[in-house]
Amino acid sequence: MGYFKLRVVFLVLIMAGIIGIDNIFAQGIPETEIFNGINGDFQQIKGVQQDELGNLWIASDYHIEKFNSHKSIFFNNFKGLPKGTGEINTIFIDSKDRIWIGTNTGLIKYDPIKDHFIQIAIESETPKIGEILEDEKGVLWLGATNGIWKYEGE
């Protein structure tokens, strides 16, 4: 009987090597890997959103990248972002598929017709926007260093 048990253990070890031990004894751990298909110099990723067309919008300290499997478009202060945009803190895509960026100099929005971002005028002191959310009525709520702002514009 000892020889039979040894053969079973040996067979299980061989199968574990061929199939993968995590598939035999557990559900397995999802694989993760760093994605190097992104263009640009990202110091710190501030947010990633996906639009209705499947494009990934990636925000870092001073860059925005629009990425899909065919091409990549890079936006910064020299191309596509308003001059003096400052540090980017967050990115948000609302229910109408509009792209919003919260920065240290306020709120900016992507104009798909002109393929660049525009600064949104906000009354009072320009807030440093760190978070953007949308309620069920389509109103944007901006979390800033000087309070919570409600934005109902287009």
Short mmCIF file of C-alpha atoms in Angstrom, two decimals:
data_model
loop_
_atom_site.label_atom_id
_atom_site.label_comp_id
_atom_site.label_asym_id
_atom_site.label_seq_id
_atom_site.Cartn_x
_atom_site.Cartn_y
_atom_site.Cartn_z
CA MET A 1 0.00 0.00 0.00
CA GLY A 2 2.94 2.36 0.65
CA TYR A 3 4.10 2.08 -2.97
CA PHE A 4 0.62 3.05 -4.24
CA LYS A 5 0.50 6.19 -2.05
CA LEU A 6 3.95 7.21 -3.26
CA ARG A 7 2.84 6.85 -6.90
CA VAL A 8 -0.30 8.97 -6.26
CA VAL A 9 1.73 11.73 -4.58
CA PHE A 10 4.25 11.63 -7.42
CA LEU A 11 1.46 11.81 -10.03
CA VAL A 12 -0.18 14.79 -8.24
CA LEU A 13 3.16 16.64 -8.14
CA ILE A 14 3.71 16.05 -11.86
CA MET A 15 0.19 17.29 -12.65
CA ALA A 16 0.73 20.33 -10.44
CA GLY A 17 3.84 21.19 -12.42
CA ILE A 18 2.08 20.79 -15.76
CA ILE A 19 -1.26 22.41 -14.96
CA GLY A 20 -0.10 24.82 -12.28
CA ILE A 21 -0.35 24.20 -8.59
CA ASP A 22 -2.79 27.07 -8.01
CA ASN A 23 -5.29 25.47 -10.42
CA ILE A 24 -5.26 22.17 -8.52
CA PHE A 25 -5.30 23.26 -4.89
CA ALA A 26 -6.94 26.70 -4.92
CA GLN A 27 -8.92 29.14 -7.01
CA GLY A 28 -5.75 30.95 -7.96
CA ILE A 29 -4.56 34.51 -7.71
CA PRO A 30 -5.36 36.87 -10.58
CA GLU A 31 -2.28 37.86 -12.52
CA THR A 32 -1.21 41.49 -12.58
CA GLU A 33 1.50 43.16 -14.57
CA ILE A 34 2.71 46.67 -15.23
CA PHE A 35 1.36 48.10 -18.46
CA ASN A 36 4.07 49.66 -20.61
CA GLY A 37 1.92 50.53 -23.63
CA ILE A 38 1.32 54.03 -22.30
CA ASN A 39 3.06 57.01 -23.85
CA GLY A 40 4.59 59.79 -21.80
CA ASP A 41 6.32 60.40 -18.53
CA PHE A 42 3.88 59.70 -15.70
CA GLN A 43 5.25 60.54 -12.27
CA GLN A 44 2.09 59.58 -10.39
CA ILE A 45 -1.20 58.36 -11.80
CA LYS A 46 -4.01 60.55 -10.43
CA GLY A 47 -6.88 58.73 -12.11
CA VAL A 48 -7.99 56.48 -14.94
CA GLN A 49 -11.40 56.65 -16.61
CA GLN A 50 -12.90 54.92 -19.63
CA ASP A 51 -15.24 56.71 -22.05
CA GLU A 52 -18.13 55.20 -24.03
CA LEU A 53 -15.85 54.47 -27.00
CA GLY A 54 -13.46 52.42 -24.85
CA ASN A 55 -10.67 55.02 -24.71
CA LEU A 56 -8.70 55.14 -21.49
CA TRP A 57 -8.12 58.64 -20.12
CA ILE A 58 -5.11 58.61 -17.82
CA ALA A 59 -4.25 61.58 -15.63
CA SER A 60 -0.91 62.17 -13.95
CA ASP A 61 0.65 65.19 -12.28
CA TYR A 62 0.92 67.37 -15.42
CA HIS A 63 -0.27 65.15 -18.29
CA ILE A 64 -3.44 63.61 -19.70
CA GLU A 65 -3.28 60.71 -22.10
CA LYS A 66 -6.10 59.40 -24.26
CA PHE A 67 -5.22 55.80 -25.06
CA ASN A 68 -6.80 53.01 -27.07
CA SER A 69 -5.39 49.95 -28.75
CA HIS A 70 -4.64 51.85 -31.99
CA LYS A 71 -3.18 55.18 -30.93
CA SER A 72 -2.30 57.44 -28.06
CA ILE A 73 -2.84 61.21 -27.73
CA PHE A 74 -0.84 63.11 -25.16
CA PHE A 75 -2.05 66.41 -23.62
CA ASN A 76 0.09 68.80 -21.56
CA ASN A 77 0.64 72.57 -21.16
CA PHE A 78 2.31 72.66 -24.58
CA LYS A 79 -0.42 70.73 -26.41
CA GLY A 80 -4.08 70.55 -25.52
CA LEU A 81 -4.21 71.75 -21.91
CA PRO A 82 -4.80 75.41 -21.07
CA LYS A 83 -1.62 77.39 -20.36
CA GLY A 84 -0.85 77.42 -16.64
CA THR A 85 -3.07 74.42 -15.90
CA GLY A 86 -0.91 73.45 -12.95
CA GLU A 87 -0.97 70.12 -11.21
CA ILE A 88 -3.74 67.69 -12.15
CA ASN A 89 -5.53 66.13 -9.19
CA THR A 90 -8.38 64.07 -10.63
CA ILE A 91 -10.20 63.02 -13.80
CA PHE A 92 -13.90 62.27 -14.16
CA ILE A 93 -16.23 61.23 -17.00
CA ASP A 94 -19.86 62.16 -16.40
CA SER A 95 -23.09 60.48 -17.56
CA LYS A 96 -23.00 62.49 -20.82
CA ASP A 97 -19.47 61.16 -21.53
CA ARG A 98 -17.87 64.57 -20.91
CA ILE A 99 -14.31 64.52 -19.55
CA TRP A 100 -13.58 66.79 -16.58
CA ILE A 101 -10.22 67.47 -14.94
CA GLY A 102 -9.75 68.88 -11.45
CA THR A 103 -6.50 70.84 -11.08
CA ASN A 104 -4.74 73.18 -8.69
CA THR A 105 -6.00 76.04 -10.88
CA GLY A 106 -9.65 74.96 -11.10
CA LEU A 107 -11.84 72.91 -13.41
CA ILE A 108 -11.13 72.08 -17.05
CA LYS A 109 -13.25 70.20 -19.60
CA TYR A 110 -12.37 68.35 -22.80
CA ASP A 111 -13.75 69.76 -26.06
CA PRO A 112 -13.97 66.78 -28.46
CA ILE A 113 -14.62 69.00 -31.52
CA LYS A 114 -11.38 70.98 -31.06
CA ASP A 115 -9.54 68.06 -29.40
CA HIS A 116 -8.26 70.12 -26.47
CA PHE A 117 -9.22 71.11 -22.94
CA ILE A 118 -10.75 74.44 -21.89
CA GLN A 119 -10.66 76.21 -18.53
CA ILE A 120 -14.07 76.54 -16.89
CA ALA A 121 -14.66 79.92 -15.27
CA ILE A 122 -15.70 79.60 -11.64
CA GLU A 123 -16.81 82.63 -9.68
CA SER A 124 -14.87 83.61 -6.56
CA GLU A 125 -11.43 82.33 -5.66
CA THR A 126 -10.22 79.57 -7.99
CA PRO A 127 -10.37 76.36 -6.00
CA LYS A 128 -7.84 73.55 -6.05
CA ILE A 129 -10.13 70.70 -7.09
CA GLY A 130 -9.27 67.25 -5.75
CA GLU A 131 -12.46 65.30 -6.45
CA ILE A 132 -15.35 65.40 -8.94
CA LEU A 133 -18.64 63.53 -8.56
CA GLU A 134 -21.99 63.67 -10.31
CA ASP A 135 -25.41 63.30 -8.69
CA GLU A 136 -28.53 61.72 -10.19
CA LYS A 137 -29.60 65.09 -11.68
CA GLY A 138 -26.34 65.53 -13.58
CA VAL A 139 -24.97 68.19 -11.23
CA LEU A 140 -21.22 68.08 -10.66
CA TRP A 141 -19.94 68.32 -7.10
CA LEU A 142 -16.36 69.50 -6.75
CA GLY A 143 -14.34 68.70 -3.66
CA ALA A 144 -11.80 71.49 -3.23
CA THR A 145 -9.37 72.83 -0.67
CA ASN A 146 -11.74 75.72 0.06
CA GLY A 147 -15.00 73.74 0.31
CA ILE A 148 -17.49 71.81 -1.78
CA TRP A 149 -18.64 73.47 -4.98
CA LYS A 150 -21.76 72.77 -7.02
CA TYR A 151 -21.39 73.15 -10.80
CA GLU A 152 -24.46 73.02 -13.05
CA GLY A 153 -22.97 74.45 -16.25
CA GLU A 154 -22.34 72.73 -19.53
#
